[in-house]
XYZ file of C-alpha atoms in Angstrom:
551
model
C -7.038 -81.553 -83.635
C -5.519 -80.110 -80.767
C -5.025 -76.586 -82.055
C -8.716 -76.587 -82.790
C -9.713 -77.654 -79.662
C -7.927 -75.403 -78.104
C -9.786 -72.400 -80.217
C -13.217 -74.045 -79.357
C -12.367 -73.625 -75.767
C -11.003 -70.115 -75.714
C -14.549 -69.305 -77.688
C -16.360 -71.156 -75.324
C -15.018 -69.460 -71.954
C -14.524 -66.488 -73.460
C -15.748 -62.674 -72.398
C -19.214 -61.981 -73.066
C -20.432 -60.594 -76.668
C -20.346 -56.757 -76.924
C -23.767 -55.923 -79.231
C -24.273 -52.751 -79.883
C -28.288 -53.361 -80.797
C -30.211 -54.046 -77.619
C -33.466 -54.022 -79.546
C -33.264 -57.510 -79.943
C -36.041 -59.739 -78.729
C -34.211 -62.783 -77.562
C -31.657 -60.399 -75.603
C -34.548 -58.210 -73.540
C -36.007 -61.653 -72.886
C -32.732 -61.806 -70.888
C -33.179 -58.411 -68.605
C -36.061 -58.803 -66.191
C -38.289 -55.988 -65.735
C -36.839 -55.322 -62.024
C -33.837 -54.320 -63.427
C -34.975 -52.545 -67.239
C -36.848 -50.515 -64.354
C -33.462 -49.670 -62.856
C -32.586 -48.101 -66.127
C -35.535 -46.445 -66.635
C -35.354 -44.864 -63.145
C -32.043 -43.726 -63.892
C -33.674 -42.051 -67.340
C -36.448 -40.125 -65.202
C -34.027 -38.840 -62.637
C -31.620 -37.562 -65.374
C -35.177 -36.314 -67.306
C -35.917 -34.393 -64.206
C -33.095 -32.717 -63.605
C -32.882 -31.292 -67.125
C -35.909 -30.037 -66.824
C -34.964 -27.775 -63.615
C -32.032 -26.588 -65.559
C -34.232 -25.538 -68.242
C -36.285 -23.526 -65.651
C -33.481 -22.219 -62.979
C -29.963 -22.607 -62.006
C -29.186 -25.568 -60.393
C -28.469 -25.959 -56.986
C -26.434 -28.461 -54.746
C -30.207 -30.162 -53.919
C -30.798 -30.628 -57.887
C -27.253 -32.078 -57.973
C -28.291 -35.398 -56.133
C -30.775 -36.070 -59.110
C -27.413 -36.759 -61.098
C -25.875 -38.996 -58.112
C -29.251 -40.811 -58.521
C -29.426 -41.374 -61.733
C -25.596 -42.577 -62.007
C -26.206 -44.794 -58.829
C -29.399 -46.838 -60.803
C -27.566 -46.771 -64.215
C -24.350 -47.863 -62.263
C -26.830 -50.913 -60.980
C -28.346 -51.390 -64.070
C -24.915 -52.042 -65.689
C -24.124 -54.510 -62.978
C -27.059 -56.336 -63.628
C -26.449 -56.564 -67.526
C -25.698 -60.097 -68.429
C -23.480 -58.566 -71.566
C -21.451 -55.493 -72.629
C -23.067 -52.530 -73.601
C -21.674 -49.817 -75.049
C -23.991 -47.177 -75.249
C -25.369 -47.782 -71.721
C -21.406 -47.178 -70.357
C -21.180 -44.132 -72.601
C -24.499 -43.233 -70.743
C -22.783 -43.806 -67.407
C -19.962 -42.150 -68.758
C -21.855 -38.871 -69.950
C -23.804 -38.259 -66.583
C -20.446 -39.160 -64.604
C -18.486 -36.420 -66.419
C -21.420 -33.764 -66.594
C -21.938 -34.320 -62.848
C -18.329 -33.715 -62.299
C -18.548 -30.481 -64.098
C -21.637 -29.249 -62.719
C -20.420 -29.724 -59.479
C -16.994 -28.011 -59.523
C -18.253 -25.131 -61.125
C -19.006 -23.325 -57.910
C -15.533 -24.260 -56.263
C -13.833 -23.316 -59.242
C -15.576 -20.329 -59.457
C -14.651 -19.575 -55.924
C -10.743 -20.610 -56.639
C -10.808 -18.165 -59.509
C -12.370 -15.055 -57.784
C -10.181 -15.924 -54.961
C -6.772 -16.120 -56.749
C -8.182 -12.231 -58.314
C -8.584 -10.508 -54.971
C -5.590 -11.907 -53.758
C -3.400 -10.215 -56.664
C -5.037 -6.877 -56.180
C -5.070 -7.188 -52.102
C -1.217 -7.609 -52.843
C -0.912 -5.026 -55.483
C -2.503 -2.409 -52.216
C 0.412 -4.363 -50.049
C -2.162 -6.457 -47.907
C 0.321 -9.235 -47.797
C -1.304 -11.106 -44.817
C -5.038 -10.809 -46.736
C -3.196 -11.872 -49.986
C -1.585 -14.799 -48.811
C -5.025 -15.845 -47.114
C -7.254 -15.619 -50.337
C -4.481 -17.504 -52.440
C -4.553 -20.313 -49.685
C -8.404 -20.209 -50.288
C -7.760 -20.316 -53.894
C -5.307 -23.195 -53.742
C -7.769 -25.767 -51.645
C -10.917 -25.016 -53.886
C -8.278 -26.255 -56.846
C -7.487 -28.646 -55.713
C -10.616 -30.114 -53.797
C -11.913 -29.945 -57.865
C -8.433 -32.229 -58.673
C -9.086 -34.769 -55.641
C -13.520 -35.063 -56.088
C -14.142 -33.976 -59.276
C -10.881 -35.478 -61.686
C -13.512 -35.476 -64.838
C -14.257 -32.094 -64.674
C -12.786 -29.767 -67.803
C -11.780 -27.462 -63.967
C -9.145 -30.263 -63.201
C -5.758 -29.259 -63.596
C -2.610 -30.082 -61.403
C -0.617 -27.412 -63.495
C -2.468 -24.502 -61.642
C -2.114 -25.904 -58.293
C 1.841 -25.708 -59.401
C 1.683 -22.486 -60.451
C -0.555 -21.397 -57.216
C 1.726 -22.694 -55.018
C 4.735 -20.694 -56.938
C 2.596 -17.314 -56.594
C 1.948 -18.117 -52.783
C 5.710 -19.038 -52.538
C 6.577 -15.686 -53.634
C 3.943 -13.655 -51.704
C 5.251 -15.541 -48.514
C 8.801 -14.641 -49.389
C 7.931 -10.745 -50.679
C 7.480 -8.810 -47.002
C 10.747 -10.173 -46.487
C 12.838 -9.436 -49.571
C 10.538 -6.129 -49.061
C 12.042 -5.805 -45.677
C 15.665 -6.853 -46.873
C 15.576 -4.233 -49.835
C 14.627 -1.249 -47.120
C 17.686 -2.974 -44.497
C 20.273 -2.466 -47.405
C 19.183 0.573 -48.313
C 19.690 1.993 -44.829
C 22.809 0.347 -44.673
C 23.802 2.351 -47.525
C 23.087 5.546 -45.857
C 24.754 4.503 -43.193
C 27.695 3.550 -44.645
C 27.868 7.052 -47.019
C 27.904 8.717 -43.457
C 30.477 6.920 -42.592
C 28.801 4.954 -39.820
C 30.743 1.647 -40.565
C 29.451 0.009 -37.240
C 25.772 0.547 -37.869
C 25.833 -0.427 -41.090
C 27.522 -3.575 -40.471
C 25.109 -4.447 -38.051
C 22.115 -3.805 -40.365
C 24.080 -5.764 -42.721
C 24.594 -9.180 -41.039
C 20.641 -9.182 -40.575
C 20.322 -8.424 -44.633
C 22.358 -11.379 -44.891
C 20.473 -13.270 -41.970
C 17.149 -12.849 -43.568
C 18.466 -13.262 -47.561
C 19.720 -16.555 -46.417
C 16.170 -17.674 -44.790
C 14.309 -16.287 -47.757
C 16.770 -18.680 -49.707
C 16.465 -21.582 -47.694
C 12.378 -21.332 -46.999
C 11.400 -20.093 -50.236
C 13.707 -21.812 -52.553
C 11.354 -22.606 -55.412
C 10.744 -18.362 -55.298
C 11.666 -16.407 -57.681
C 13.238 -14.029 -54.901
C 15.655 -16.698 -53.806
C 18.989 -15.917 -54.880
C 22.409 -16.688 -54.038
C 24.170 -14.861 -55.973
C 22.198 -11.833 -54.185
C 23.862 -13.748 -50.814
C 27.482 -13.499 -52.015
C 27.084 -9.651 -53.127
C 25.452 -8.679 -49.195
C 28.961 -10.477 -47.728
C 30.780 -8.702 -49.946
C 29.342 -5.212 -48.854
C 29.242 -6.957 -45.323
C 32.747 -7.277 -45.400
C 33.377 -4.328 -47.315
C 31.788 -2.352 -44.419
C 33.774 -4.469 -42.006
C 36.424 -3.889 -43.161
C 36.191 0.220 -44.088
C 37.599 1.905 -41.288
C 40.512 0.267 -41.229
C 41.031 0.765 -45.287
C 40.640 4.236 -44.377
C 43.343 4.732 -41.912
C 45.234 3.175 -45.064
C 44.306 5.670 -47.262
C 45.197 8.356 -45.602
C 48.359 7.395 -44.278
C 49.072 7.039 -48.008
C 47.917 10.223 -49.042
C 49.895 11.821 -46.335
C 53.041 9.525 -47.354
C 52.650 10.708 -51.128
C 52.521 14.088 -49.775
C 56.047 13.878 -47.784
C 57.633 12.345 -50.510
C 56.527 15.016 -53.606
C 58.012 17.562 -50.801
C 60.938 15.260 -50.749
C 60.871 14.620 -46.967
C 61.570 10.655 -47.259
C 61.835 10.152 -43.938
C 58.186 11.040 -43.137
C 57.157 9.466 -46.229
C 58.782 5.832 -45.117
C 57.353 6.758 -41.882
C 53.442 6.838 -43.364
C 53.858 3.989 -45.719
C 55.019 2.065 -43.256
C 52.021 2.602 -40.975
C 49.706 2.355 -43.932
C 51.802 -0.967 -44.493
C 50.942 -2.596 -41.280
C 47.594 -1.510 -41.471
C 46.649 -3.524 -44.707
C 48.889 -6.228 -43.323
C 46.449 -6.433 -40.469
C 43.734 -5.473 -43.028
C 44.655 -8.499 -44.783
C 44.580 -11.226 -41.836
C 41.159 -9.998 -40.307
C 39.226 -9.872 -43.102
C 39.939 -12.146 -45.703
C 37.132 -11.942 -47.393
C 37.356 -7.952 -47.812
C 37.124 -6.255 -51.369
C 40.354 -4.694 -49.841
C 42.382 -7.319 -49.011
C 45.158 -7.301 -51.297
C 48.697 -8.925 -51.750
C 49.462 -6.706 -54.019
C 48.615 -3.618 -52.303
C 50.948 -4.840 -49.434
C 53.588 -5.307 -52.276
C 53.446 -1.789 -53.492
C 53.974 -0.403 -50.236
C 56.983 -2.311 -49.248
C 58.076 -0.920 -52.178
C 57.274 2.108 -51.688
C 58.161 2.546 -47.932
C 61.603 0.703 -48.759
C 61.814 3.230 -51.619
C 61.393 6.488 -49.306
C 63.984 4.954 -46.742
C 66.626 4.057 -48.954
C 66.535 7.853 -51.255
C 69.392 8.837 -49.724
C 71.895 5.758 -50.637
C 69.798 5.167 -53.853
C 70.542 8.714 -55.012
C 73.916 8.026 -54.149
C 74.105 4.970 -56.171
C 72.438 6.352 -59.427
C 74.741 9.491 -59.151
C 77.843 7.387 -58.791
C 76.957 5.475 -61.773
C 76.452 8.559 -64.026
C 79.688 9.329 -62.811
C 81.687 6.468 -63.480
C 80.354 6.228 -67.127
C 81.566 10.089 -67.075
C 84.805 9.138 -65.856
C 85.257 5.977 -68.298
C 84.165 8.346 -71.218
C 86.819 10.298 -69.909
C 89.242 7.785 -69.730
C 89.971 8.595 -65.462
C 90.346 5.244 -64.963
C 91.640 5.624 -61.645
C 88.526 7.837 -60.155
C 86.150 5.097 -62.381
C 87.458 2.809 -60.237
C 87.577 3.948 -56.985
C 83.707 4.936 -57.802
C 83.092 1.272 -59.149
C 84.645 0.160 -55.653
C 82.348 2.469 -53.441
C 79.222 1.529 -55.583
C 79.289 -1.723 -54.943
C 79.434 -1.400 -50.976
C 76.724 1.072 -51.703
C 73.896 -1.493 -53.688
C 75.330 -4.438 -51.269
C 74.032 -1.837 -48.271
C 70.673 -0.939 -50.596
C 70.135 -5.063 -51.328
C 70.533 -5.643 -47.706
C 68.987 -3.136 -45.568
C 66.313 -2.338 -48.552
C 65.591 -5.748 -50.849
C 62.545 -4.213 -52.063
C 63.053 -0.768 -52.855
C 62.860 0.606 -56.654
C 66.241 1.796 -56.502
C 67.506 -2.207 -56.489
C 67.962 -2.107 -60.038
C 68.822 -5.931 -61.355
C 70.814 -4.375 -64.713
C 72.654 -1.880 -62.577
C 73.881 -5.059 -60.117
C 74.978 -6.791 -63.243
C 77.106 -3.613 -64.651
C 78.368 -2.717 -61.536
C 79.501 -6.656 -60.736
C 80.999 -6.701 -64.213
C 82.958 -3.763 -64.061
C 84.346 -4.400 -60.383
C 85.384 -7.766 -61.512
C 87.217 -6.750 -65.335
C 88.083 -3.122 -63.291
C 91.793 -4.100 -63.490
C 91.293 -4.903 -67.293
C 89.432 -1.568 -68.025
C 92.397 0.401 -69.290
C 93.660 -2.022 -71.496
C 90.478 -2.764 -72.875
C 89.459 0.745 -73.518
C 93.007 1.144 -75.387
C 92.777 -1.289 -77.540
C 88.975 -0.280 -78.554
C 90.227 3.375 -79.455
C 93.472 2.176 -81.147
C 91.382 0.228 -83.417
C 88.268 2.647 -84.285
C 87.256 3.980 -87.785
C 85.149 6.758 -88.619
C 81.863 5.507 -90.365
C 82.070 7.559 -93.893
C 79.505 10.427 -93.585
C 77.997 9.766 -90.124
C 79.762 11.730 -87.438
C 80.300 10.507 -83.989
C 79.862 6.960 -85.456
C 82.865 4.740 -85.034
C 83.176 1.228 -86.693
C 85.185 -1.434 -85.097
C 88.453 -2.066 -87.697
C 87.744 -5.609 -87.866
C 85.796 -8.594 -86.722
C 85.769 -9.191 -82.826
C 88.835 -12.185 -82.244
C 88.207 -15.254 -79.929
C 90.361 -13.529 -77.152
C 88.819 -10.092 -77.194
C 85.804 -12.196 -76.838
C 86.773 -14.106 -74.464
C 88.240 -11.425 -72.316
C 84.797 -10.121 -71.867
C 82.616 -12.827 -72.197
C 84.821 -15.510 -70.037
C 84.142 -18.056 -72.618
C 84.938 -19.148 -75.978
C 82.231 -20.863 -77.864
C 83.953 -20.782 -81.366
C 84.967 -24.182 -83.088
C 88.050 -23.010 -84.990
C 90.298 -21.988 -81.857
C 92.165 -19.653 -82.192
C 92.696 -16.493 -79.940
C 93.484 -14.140 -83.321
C 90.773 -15.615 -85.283
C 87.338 -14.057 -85.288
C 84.930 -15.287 -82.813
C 82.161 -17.237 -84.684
C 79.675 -20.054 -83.419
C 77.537 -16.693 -81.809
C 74.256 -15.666 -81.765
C 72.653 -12.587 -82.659
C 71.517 -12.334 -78.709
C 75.849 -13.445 -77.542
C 76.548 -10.767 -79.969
C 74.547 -7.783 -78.240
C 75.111 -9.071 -74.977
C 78.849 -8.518 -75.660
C 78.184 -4.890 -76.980
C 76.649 -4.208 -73.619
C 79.033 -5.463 -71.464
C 81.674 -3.598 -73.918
C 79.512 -0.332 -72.892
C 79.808 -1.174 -69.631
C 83.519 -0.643 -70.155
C 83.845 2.367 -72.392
C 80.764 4.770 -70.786
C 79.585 5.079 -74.388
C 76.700 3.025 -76.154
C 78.266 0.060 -78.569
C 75.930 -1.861 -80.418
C 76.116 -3.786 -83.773
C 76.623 -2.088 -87.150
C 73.090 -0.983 -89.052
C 73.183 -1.908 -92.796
C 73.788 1.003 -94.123
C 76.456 1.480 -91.856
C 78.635 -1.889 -93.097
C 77.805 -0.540 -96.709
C 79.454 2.577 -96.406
C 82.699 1.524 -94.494
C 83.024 -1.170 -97.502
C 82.890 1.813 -100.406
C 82.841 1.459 -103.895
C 84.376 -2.215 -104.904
C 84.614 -0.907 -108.818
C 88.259 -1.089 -108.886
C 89.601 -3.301 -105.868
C 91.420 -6.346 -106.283
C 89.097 -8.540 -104.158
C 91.151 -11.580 -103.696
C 93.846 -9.539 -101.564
C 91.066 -8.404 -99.389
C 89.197 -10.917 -98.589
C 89.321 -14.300 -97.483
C 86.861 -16.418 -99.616
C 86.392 -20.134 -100.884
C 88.776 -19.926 -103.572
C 91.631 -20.352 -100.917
C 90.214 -23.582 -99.552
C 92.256 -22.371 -96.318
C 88.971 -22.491 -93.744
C 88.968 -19.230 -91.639
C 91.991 -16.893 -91.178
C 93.127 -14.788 -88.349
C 91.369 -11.418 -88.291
C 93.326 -8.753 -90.286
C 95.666 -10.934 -92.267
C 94.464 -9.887 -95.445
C 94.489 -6.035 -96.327
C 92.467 -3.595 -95.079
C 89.690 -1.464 -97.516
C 88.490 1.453 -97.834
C 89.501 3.452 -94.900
C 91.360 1.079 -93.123
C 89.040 -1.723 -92.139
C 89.524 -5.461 -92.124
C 87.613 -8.704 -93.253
C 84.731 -6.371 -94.292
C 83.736 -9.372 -96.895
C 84.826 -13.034 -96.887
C 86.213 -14.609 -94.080
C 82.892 -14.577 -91.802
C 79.662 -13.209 -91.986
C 78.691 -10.619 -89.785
C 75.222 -10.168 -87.548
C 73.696 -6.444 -88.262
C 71.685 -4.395 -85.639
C 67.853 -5.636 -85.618
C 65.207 -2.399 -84.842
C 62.690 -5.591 -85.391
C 59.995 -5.362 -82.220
C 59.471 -9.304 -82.246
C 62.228 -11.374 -80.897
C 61.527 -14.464 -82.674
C 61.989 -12.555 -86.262
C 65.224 -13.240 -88.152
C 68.370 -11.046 -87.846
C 70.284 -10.520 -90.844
C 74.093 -10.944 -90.954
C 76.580 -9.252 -93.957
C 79.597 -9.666 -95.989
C 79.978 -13.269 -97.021
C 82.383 -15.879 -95.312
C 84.980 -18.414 -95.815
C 82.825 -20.861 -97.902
C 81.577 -18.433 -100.658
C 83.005 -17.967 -104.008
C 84.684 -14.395 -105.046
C 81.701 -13.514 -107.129
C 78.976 -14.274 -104.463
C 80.996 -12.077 -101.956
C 81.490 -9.370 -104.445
C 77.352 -8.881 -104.138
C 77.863 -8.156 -100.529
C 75.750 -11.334 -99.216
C 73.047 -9.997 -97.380
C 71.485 -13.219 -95.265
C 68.829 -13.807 -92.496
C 69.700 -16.117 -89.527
C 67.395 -17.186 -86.198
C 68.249 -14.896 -83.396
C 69.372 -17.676 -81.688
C 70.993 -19.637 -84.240
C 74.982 -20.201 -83.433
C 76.870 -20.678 -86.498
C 80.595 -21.402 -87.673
C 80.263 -19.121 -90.072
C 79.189 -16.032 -88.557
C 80.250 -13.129 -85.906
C 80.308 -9.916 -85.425
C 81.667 -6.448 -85.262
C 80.669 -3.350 -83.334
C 80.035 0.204 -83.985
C 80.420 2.994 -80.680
C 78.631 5.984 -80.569
């Protein structure tokens, strides 16, 4: 009972009925005639304006006939005691034609105005252009604010109105800044850095107001900004950059005519020029840490020829002399050398001539100078032609723990012994003892190529391997180098005993290296095949080390 009470109340206090058919009797008994004349007054008005625009064009005057008639059917609707829809779609009608009548003339206006502006700015009447497009813009939107049922409404032109006026606002100045940089240009190309830094900090000046005032334009651009300071500060910064380059020049000059003293001279000057270059303008094009770099270098370079020739041609002599076997001049050369690059380091830490492998050689060979002779003897006394290859000499047996050590000043093998063979090396220990070696002898040592090994070994068709070699029949571990007999043409431990690393032409660094021969732990047979095996570069094992071949 209460729900349905409820639903009899709702009905009763409800909205009025919307009825479509007003031709009923008992509903016009409702409207008195006052207000059906209100409706039909509203009819006539609309009646007679229709019949003008049949006749003639309509004029602002025959315009207030609409206003009329929507004023008396507005009050007619008021007076309604229900909902009708066909008198508000009445109302609606003469509202929106109204509207659209009425706006034609200001859109017309906005349209024709908005043309003459583009072709008052296409003949570069910026001032008339920008006037008509204002004209334009507050006909548009007048018809937005009065007139919103109009099919003329439309906020999106008033957007795009504004944009266009935006841009012809901002064009006589990014007109004005395209002629400025373009007479900077000349400027600069005539070499009038002052003027044409001055024309360019007001390019900048006005590209940065154009930016900030007329962001939404099309003509704003920062990037545009950062490219004028860069030719702002390139132009700033010119004159000095071209005392630079022509102290250069002129240094280059002095030194191809080998007159180092004027050519340290010129880079030094162009040297403190970028220096100062490089503190007053930091945001130049031509600043440059490097640049100051290369001419330390090359200033340092010029002032130290003299002692830097001296050094180079006292190294080519002292390999001469070691070659030679004149120990005693190598020496005293070795000892004068060194006073030389500690004089070249000091007064001249920059100069090309400072050469970090030469300091390393030189170091080496002042410290083991002493050693030299010995060393060198016992190299010769135990070198073997390679069969077939002249001027290639083969080591006659694996490299012991105390010829290693000797050179190396360390012993990294884990079956001590100083006549055992070195082992527990890498590929890279094993070259950097070759070089150290040529350090020593003024020839180049290096480790054996394949081929090489293969051909000091020979033909193994009727040797009796087991008195050669030292192998894992003999359960014995590794033996002393040359305690088994020698092959071939005299050399030792070619097979068995340990494996040996081979010279590596590879360009990667991080490829394997191979190593030859076999060692302790492989059977007869296996080291009959001459074991060819591949190893990391880096890897240290027991069971490999090396020879070396001098050529």
């Amino acid at each position: 009972m209460i729900i349905i009470g409820f639903f009899v109340l709702i009905t009763i206090s409800g909205p009025k009925s919307v009825d479509p058919n007003l031709d009923s009797k008992s509903v016009l008994e409702e409207i008195s005639k006052d207000h059906e004349e209100l409706r039909f007054k509203s009819l006539e008005l609309e009646g007679n304006f229709e019949e003008i625009m049949s006749l003639r064009h309509y004029t602002k005057q025959d315009l207030t006939l609409l206003q009329q008639a929507i004023s008396y059917q507005e009050a007619y609707l008021k007076a309604l005691p229900y909902f009708s829809i066909s008198d508000n779609k009445r109302l609606d009608f003469l509202r929106e034609r109204y509207d659209q009548l009425a706006s034609e003339e200001h859109y017309l206006k906005s349209t024709q105005s908005e043309i003459l502006s583009k072709e008052k700015y296409e003949a570069k009447y910026y001032d008339d252009a920008v006037s008509l497009l204002n004209l334009a813009l507050e006909e548009q939107v007048l018809i937005n604010e009065f007139y919103p049922l109009s099919s003329y409404y439309n906020i999106n032109r008033v957007t795009q109105i504004k944009r266009t006026l935006e841009y012809y606002n901002a064009y006589p100045i990014y007109n004005e800044i395209q002629k400025l940089e373009a007479d900077a240009l000349t400027l600069a190309d005539s070499k009038k850095w002052s003027d044409a830094v001055a024309i360019m900090e007001l390019v900048v000046e006005k590209q940065l107001y154009l930016n900030s005032e007329f962001r939404s334009s099309r003509l704003a651009d920062s990037f545009k900004v950062s490219r004028l300071k860069r030719a702002l500060y390139k132009y700033q910064s010119e004159p000095l950059y071209q005392e630079i380059y022509k102290a250069t020049i002129e240094a280059d000059r002095f030194a191809q005519e080998q007159n180092y003293k004027q050519a340290a001279a010129y880079y030094e000057k162009a040297l403190e020029q970028q220096m100062k270059l490089n503190d007053e303008f930091v945001n130049s094009p031509y600043n440059s840490r490097d640049k100051v770099k290369d001419l330390t270098v090359r200033a340092q370079t010029a002032g130290s020829y003299n002692i830097g020739e001296m050094v180079n041609s006292l190294n080519f002599k002292i390999d001469r002399d070691l070659r030679n076997r004149n120990i005693a001049e190598a020496k005293d050369k070795i000892v004068r050398i060194s006073d030389a690059m500690q004089r070249l380091n000091e007064e001249f830490p920059r100069s090309s001539y400072n050469d970090q492998g030469l300091e390393l050689k030189i170091k080496f060979l002042n410290f083991i100078r002493n050693d030299i002779i010995l060393i060198q003897d016992r190299v010769y006394e135990s070198l073997i032609n390679v069969p077939n290859e002249p001027g290639i000499q083969i080591y006659d047996s694996e490299v012991s723990q105390g010829f290693y050590l000797t050179l190396m000043g360390g012993n990294p093998s884990r079956f001590k012994d100083d006549q055992n063979p070195v082992e527990s090396v890498s590929w890279e220990d094993a070259n950097k003892f070759c070089e150290r070696l040529s350090w020593i002898m003024g020839w180049s040592v290096r480790l054996p190529k394949e081929y090489e090994f293969r051909a000091s070994i020979g033909r193994l068709r009727y040797i009796k391997l087991e008195n050669h070699v030292v192998s894992y029949e003999e359960n014995g571990g590794v033996a002393n180098v040359k305690s088994r007999s020698p092959m071939g043409d005299g050399f030792y431990d070619l097979l068995g005993n340990i494996s040996e690393w081979l010279y590596s032409e590879e360009a990667y660094f991080n490829e394997p290296a191979k190593h030859i021969g076999g060692h302790f732990r492989d059977s007869l047979e296996a080291i009959y095949s001459v074991p060819l095996r591949k190893a990391n570069r880096n890897e240290k094992s027991r069971l490999i080390g090396f020879r070396f071949v001098l050529e």
